[in-house]
mmCIF file of C-alpha atoms in Angstrom:
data_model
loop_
_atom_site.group_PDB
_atom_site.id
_atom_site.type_symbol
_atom_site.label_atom_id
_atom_site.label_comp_id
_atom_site.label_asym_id
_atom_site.label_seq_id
_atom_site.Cartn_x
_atom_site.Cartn_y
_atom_site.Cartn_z
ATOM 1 C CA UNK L 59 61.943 113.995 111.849
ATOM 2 C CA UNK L 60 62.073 115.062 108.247
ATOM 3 C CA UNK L 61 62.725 111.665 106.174
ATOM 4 C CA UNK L 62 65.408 111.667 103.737
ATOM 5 C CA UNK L 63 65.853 109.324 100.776
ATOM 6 C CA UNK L 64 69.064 107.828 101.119
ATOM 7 C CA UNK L 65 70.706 107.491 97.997
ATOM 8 C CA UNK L 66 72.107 103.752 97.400
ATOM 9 C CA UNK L 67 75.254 103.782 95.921
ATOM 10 C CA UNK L 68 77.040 101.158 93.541
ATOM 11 C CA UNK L 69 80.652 100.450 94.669
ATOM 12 C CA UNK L 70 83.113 101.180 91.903
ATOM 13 C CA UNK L 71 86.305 99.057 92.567
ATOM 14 C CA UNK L 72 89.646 100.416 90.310
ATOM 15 C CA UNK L 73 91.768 98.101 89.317
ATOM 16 C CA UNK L 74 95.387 98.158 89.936
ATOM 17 C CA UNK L 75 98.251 97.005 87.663
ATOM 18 C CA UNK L 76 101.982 95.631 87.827
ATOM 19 C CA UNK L 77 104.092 98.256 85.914
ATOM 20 C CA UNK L 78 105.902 94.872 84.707
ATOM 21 C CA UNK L 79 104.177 91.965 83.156
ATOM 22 C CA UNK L 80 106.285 88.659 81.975
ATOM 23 C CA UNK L 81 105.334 87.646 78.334
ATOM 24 C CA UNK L 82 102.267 85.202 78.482
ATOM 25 C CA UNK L 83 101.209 86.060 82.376
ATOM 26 C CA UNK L 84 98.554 87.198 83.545
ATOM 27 C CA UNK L 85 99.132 90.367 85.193
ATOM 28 C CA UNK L 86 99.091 91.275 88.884
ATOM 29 C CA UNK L 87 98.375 93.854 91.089
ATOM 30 C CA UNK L 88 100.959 96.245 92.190
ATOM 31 C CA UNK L 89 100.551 99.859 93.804
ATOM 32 C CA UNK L 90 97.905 102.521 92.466
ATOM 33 C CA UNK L 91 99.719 105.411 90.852
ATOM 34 C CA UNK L 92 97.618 107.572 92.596
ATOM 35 C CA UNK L 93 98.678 106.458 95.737
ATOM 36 C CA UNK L 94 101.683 108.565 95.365
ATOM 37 C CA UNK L 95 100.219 111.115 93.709
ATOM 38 C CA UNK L 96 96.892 113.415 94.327
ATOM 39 C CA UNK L 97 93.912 111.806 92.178
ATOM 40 C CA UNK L 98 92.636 115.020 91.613
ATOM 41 C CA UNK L 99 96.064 116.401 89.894
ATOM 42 C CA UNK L 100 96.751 112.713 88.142
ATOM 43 C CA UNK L 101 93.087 113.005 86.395
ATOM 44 C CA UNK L 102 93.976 116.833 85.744
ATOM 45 C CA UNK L 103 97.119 115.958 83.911
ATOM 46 C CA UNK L 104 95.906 112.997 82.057
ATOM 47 C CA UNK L 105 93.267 115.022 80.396
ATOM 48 C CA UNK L 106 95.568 117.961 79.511
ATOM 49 C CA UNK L 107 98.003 115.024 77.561
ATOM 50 C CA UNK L 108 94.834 113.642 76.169
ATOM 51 C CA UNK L 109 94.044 117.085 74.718
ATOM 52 C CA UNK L 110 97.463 118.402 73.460
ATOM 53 C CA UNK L 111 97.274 115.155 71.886
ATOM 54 C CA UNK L 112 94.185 115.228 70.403
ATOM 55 C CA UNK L 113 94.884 119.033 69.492
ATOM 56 C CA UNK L 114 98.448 118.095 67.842
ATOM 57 C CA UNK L 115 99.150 114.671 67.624
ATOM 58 C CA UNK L 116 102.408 115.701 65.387
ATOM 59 C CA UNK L 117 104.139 117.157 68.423
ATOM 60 C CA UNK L 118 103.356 114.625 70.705
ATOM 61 C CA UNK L 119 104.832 111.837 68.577
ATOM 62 C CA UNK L 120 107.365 110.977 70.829
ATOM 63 C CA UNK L 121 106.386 111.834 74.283
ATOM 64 C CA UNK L 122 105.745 108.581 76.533
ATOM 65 C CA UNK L 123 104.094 107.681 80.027
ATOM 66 C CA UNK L 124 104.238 104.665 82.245
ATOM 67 C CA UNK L 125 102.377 101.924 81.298
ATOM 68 C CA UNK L 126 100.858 102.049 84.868
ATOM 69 C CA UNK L 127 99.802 105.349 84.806
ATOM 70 C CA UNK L 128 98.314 105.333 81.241
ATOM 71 C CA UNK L 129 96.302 102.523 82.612
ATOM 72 C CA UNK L 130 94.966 103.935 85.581
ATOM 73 C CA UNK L 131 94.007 107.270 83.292
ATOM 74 C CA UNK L 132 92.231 105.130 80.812
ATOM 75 C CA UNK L 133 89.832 103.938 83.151
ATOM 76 C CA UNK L 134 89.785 106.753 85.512
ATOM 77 C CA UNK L 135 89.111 109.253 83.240
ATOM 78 C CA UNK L 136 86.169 106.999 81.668
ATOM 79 C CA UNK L 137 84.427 106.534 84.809
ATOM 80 C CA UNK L 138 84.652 110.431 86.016
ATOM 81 C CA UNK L 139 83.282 111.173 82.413
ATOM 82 C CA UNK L 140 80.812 108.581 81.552
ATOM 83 C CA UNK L 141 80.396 106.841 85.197
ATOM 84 C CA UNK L 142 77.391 107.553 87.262
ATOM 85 C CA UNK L 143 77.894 105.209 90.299
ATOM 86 C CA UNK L 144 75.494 107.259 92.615
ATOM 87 C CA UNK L 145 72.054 105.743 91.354
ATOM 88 C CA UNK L 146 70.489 102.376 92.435
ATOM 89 C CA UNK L 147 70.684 99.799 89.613
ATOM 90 C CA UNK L 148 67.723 96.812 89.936
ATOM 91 C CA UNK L 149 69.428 94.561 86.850
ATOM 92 C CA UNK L 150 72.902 94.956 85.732
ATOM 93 C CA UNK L 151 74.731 93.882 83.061
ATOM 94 C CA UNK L 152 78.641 93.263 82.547
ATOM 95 C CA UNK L 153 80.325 93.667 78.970
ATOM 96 C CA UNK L 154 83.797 92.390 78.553
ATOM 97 C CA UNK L 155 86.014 93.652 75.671
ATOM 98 C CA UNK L 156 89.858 93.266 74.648
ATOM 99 C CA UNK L 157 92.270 95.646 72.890
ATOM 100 C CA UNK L 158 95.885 95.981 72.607
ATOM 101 C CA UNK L 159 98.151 98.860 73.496
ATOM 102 C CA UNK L 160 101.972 98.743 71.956
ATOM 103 C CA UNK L 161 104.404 99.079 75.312
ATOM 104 C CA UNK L 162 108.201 99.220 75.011
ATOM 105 C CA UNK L 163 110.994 97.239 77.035
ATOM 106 C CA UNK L 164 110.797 99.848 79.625
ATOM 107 C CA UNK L 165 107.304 99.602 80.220
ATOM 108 C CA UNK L 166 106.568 102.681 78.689
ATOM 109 C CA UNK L 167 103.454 103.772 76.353
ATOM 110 C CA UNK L 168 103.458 106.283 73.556
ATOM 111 C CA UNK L 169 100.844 108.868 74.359
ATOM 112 C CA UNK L 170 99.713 108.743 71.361
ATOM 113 C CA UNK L 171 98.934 105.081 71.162
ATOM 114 C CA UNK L 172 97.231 106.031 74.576
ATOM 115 C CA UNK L 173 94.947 108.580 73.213
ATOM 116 C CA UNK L 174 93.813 105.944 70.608
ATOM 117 C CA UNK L 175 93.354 103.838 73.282
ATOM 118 C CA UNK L 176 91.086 105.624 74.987
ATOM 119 C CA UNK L 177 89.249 106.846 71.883
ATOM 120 C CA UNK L 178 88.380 102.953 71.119
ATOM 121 C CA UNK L 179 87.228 102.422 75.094
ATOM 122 C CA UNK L 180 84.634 105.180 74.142
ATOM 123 C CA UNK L 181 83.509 103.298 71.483
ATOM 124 C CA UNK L 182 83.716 99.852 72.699
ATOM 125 C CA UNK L 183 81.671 100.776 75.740
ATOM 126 C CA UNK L 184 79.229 103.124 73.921
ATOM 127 C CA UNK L 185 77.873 100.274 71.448
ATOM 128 C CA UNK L 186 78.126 98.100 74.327
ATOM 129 C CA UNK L 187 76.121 100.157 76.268
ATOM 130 C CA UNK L 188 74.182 100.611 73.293
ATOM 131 C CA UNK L 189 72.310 97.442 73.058
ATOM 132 C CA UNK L 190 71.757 97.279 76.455
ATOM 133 C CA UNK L 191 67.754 96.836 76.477
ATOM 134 C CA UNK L 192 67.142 99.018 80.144
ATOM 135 C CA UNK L 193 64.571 101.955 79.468
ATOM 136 C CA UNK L 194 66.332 103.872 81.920
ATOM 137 C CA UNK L 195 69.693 103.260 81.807
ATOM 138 C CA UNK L 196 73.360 104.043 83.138
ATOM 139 C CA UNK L 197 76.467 103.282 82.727
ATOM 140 C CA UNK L 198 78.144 102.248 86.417
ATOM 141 C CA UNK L 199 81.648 101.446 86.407
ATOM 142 C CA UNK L 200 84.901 100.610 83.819
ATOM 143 C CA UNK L 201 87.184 98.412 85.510
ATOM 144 C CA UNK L 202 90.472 97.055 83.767
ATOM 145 C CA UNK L 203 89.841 92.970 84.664
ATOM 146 C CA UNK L 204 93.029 91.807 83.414
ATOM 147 C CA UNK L 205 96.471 92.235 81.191
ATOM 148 C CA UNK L 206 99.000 90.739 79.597
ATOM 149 C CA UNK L 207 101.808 91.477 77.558
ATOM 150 C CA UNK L 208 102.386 89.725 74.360
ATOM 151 C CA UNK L 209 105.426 90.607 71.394
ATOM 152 C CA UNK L 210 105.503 94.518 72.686
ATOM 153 C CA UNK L 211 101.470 94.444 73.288
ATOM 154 C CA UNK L 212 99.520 94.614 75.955
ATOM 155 C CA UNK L 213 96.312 92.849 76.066
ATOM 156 C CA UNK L 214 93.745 94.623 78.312
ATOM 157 C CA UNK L 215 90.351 93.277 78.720
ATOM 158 C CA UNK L 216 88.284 95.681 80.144
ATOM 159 C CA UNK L 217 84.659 95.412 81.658
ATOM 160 C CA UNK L 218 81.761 97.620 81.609
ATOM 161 C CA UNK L 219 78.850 97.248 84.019
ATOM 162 C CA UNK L 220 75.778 98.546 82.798
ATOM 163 C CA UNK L 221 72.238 99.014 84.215
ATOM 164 C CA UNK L 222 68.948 99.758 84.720
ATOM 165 C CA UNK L 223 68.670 102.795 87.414
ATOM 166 C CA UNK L 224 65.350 102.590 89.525
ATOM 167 C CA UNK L 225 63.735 104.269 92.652
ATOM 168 C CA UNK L 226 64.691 102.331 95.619
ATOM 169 C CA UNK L 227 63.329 103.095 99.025
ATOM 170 C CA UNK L 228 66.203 101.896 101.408
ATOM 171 C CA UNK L 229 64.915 99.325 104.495
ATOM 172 C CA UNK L 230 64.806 101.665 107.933
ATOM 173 C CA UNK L 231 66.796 99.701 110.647
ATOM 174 C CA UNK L 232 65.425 101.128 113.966
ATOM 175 C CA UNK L 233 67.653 100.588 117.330
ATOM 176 C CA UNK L 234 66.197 98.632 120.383
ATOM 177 C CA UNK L 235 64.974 100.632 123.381
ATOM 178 C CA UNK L 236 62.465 101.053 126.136
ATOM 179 C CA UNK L 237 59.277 100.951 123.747
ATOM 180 C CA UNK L 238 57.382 97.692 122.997
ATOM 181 C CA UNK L 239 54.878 96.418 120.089
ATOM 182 C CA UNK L 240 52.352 98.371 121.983
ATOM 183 C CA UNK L 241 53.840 101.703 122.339
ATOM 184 C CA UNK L 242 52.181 103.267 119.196
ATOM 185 C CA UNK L 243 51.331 106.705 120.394
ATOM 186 C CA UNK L 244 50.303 110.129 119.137
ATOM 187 C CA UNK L 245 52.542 112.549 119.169
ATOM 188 C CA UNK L 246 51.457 114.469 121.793
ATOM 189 C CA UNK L 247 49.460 114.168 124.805
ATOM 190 C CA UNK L 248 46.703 114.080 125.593
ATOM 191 C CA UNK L 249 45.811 112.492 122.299
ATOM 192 C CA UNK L 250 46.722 108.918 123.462
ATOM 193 C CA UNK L 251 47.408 106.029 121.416
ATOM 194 C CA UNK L 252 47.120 105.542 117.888
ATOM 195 C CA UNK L 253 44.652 102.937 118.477
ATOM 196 C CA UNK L 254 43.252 104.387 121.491
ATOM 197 C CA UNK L 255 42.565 108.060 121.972
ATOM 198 C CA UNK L 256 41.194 107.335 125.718
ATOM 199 C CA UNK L 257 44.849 107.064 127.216
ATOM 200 C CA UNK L 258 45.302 110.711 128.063
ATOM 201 C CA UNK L 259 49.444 110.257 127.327
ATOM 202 C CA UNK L 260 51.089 110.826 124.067
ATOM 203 C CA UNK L 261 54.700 110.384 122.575
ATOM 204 C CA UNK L 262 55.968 113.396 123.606
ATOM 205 C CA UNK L 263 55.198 112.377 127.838
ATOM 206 C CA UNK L 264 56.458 108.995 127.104
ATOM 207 C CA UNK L 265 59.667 110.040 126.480
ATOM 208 C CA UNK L 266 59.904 112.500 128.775
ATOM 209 C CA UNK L 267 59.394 109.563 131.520
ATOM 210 C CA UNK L 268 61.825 107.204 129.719
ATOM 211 C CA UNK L 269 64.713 109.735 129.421
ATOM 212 C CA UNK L 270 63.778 110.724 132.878
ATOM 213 C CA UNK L 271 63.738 107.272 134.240
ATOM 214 C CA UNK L 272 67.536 106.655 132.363
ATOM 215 C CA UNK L 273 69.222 110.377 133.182
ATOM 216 C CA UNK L 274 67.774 111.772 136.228
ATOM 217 C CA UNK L 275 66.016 109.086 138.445
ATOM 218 C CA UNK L 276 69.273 107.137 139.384
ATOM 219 C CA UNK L 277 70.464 109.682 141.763
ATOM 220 C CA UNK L 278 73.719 109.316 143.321
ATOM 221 C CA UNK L 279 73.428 109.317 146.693
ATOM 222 C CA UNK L 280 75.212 111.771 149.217
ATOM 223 C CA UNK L 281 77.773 111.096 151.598
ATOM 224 C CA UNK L 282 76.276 110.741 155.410
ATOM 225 C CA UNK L 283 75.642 113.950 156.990
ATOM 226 C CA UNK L 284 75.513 115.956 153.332
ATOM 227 C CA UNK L 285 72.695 116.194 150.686
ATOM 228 C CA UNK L 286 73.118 116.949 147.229
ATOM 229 C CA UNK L 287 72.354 120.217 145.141
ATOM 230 C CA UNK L 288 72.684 121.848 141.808
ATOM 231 C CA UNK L 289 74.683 125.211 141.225
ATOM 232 C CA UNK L 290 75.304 126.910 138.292
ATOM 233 C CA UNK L 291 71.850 125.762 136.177
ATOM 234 C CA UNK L 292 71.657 126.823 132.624
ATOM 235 C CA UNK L 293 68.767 125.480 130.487
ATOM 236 C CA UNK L 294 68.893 124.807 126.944
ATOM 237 C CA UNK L 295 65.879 124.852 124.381
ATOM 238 C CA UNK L 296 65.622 122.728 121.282
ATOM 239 C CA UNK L 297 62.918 121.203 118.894
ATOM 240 C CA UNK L 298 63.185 119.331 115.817
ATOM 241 C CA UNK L 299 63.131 122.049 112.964
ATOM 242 C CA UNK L 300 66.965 121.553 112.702
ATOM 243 C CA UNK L 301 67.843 118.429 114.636
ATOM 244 C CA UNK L 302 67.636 115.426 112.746
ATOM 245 C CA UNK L 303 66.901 112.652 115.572
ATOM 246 C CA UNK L 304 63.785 114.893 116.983
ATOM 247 C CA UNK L 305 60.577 114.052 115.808
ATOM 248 C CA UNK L 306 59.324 116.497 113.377
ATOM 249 C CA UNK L 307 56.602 116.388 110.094
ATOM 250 C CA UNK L 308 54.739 118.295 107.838
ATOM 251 C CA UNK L 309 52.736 115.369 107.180
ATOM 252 C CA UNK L 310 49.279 115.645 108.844
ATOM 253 C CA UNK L 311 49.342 111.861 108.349
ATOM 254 C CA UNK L 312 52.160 111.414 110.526
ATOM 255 C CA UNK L 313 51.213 112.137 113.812
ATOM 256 C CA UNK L 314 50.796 108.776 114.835
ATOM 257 C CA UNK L 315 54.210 107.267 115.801
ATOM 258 C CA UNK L 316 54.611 103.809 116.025
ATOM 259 C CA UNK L 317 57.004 101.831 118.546
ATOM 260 C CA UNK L 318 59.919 101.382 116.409
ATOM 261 C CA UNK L 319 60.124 104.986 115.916
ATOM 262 C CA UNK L 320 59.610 105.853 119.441
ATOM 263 C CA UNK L 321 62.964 104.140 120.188
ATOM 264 C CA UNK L 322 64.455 105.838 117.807
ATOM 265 C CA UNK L 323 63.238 109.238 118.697
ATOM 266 C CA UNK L 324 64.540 108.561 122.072
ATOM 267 C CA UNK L 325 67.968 107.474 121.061
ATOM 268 C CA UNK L 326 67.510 110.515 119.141
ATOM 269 C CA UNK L 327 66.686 112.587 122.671
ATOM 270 C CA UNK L 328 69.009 111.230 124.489
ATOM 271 C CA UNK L 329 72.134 111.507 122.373
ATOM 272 C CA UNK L 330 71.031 115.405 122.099
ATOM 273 C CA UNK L 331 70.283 115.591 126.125
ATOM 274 C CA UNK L 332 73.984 113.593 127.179
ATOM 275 C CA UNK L 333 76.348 114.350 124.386
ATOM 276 C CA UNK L 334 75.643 117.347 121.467
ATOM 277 C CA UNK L 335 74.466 119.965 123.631
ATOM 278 C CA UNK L 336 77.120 119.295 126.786
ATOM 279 C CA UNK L 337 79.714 119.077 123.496
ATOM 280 C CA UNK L 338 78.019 122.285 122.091
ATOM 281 C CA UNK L 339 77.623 124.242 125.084
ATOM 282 C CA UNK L 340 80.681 123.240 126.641
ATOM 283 C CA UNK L 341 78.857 122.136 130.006
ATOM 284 C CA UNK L 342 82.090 119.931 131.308
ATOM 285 C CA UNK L 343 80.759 118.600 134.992
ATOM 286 C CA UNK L 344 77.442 119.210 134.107
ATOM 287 C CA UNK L 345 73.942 116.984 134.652
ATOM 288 C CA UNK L 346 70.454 117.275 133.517
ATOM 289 C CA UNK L 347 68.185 117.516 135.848
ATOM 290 C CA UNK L 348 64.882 118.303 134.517
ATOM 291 C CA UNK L 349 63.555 117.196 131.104
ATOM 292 C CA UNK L 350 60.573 118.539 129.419
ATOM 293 C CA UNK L 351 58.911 117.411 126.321
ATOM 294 C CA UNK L 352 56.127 118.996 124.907
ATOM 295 C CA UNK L 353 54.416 118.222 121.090
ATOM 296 C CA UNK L 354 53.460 121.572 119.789
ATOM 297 C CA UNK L 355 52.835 122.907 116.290
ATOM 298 C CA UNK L 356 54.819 125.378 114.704
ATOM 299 C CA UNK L 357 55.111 126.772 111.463
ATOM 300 C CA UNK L 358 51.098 128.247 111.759
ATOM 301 C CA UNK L 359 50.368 124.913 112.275
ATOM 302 C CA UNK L 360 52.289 123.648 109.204
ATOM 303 C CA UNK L 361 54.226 121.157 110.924
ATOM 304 C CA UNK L 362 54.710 119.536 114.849
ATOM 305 C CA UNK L 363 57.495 118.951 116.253
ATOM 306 C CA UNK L 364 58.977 117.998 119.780
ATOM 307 C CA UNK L 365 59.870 120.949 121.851
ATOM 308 C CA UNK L 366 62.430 120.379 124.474
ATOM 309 C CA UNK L 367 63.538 122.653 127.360
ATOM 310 C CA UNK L 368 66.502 120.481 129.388
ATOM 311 C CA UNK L 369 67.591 122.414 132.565
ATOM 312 C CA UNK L 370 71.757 121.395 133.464
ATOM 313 C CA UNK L 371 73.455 121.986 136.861
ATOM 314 C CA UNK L 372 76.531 120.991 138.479
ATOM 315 C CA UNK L 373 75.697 118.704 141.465
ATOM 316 C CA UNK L 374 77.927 119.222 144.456
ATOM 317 C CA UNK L 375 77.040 118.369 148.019
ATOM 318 C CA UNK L 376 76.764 120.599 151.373
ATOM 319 C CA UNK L 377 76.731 119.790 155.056
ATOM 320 C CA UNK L 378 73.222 119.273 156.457
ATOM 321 C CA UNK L 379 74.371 120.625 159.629
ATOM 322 C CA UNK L 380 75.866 124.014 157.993
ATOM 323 C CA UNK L 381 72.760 124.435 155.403
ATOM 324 C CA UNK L 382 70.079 122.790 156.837
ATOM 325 C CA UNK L 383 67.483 120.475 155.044
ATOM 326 C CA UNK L 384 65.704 121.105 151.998
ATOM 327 C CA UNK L 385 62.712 123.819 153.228
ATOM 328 C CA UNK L 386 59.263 123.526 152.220
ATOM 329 C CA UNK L 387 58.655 126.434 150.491
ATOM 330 C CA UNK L 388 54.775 126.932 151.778
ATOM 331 C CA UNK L 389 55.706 126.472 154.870
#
């Protein structure tokens, strides 16, 4: 299976605001603007007022916005621009900072005083971010922490997390199955075990008998007088070139697969064999009913992989006494 590095990524929480704050309170929460709206289109038209504004701030002199929404563009906008939330940060640091944004009666906000007040975010957070020691560092999230309205000004403390991004290796959480501490084996047979080639078995016959031993074996017996058979067979061929649960590598150093990874190869197997290729194939009333596994290189020997042929049928059952018994063919 080819291994991906999972990026870790840094939750950024938004605040949310009360359109209305009483005079010395400490602000609530109330609902998101862009709840109501598309995010998208609310981003797209704050920048276009923050750029008429910036272009002409003359003609703009007396256009306002809710308080709510300014808000909620202020720190939106920020974090699409400056924000990069999709790293892993090892140390992070918060900065706090206040400033003040005139709001009317009405709980509306001049767009100019708006554009201001995004102007000194900018460079509030950039010295902030500024002395920030990290050698490699990012800026994560702005969140507005808290408001409050004082003699026609708001008071809006903002925070700024900062940090230091580093290459992180995520843990691998394997799922419990059939395969035990000592079930570390090569990844085909006859090769054997990692740490003993004299077992002639490998990885790839191991989980043919395990799946086998799940899916097949269990057979459901036939009603008295009748014996079961398969019509309608298809069989369906698959490796692990484009299936991500089927062990593949182009890592010669790989070929040894340890326990933890045999259970998840056969989770891997078995979620392919009894749900995404019946889903795929539509094979509704459908059964496998033989499973091969073979390790094989491919690629001119540039990778290995798990090849898998599963045959499918529909089992139905006939009269002994119409069809007979099952005929040895030799004889």
């Amino acid at each position: 299976m080819k291994n991906k590095l999972i990026k870790a990524v840094t939750l950024c929480c938004v605040a949310t605001l009360f359109a209305a704050c009483n005079k010395d309170e400490t602000s609530g929460q109330s609902e998101n603007p862009a709840q109501s709206k598309d995010p998208i289109d609310q981003l797209r038209s704050f920048r276009q007022k923050l750029d008429e504004v910036n272009a002409n701030p003359e003609a703009k002199d007396g256009e306002t916005i809710p308080l709510s929404e300014a808000l909620w563009g202020v720190e939106n906008n920020f974090n699409l621009t400056y924000a990069d939330a999709e790293q892993y940060y090892s140390r992070i640091n918060e900065h706090e900072f206040m400033l003040d944004l005139p709001v009317n009666q009405d709980q509306q906000v001049s767009m100019n005083d708006v554009a201001n007040l995004y102007s000194d975010v900018i460079i509030q957070a950039r010295d902030a971010f500024a002395s920030d020691e990290f050698i490699d560092k990012g800026f994560i999230s702005l969140t507005i922490k808290e408001t409050q309205e004082e003699n026609g000004n708001m008071h809006i403390t903002f925070s700024g997390k900062t940090g230091e991004r580093t290459n992180y290796d995520p843990p691998v959480f394997h799922q419990s199955g059939p395969f035990g501490v000592d079930d570390n084996w090569m990844f085909a047979a006859p090769m054997g075990k990692c740490d003993d080639p004299d077992i002639p078995s490998g990885a790839d016959e191991q989980l043919q008998e395990k799946l086998y031993n799940e899916l097949i074996e269990p057979y459901i017996e036939a009603s008295p007088g009748y014996r079961n058979i398969y019509v309608d067979r298809i069989c369906i061929i698959f490796d692990g070139t484009n299936n991500p649960g089927i062990y593949y590598t182009a890592d010669p150093n790989k070929l040894c697969i340890e326990y933890e990874y045999m259970n998840d190869y056969y989770h891997g197997e078995k979620n392919m064999i009894t749900r995404t290729i019946p889903n795929n194939y539509h094979l509704e009333g459908y059964s496998p009913i033989s499973i091969s596994i073979q390790g094989i290189p491919i690629d001119e020997y540039s990778a290995v992989t798990h090849y898998n042929e599963i045959e499918y049928g529909i089992r139905t059952q006939v009269r002994i006494d119409e069809f007979g018994e099952l005929e040895d063919l030799l004889q």
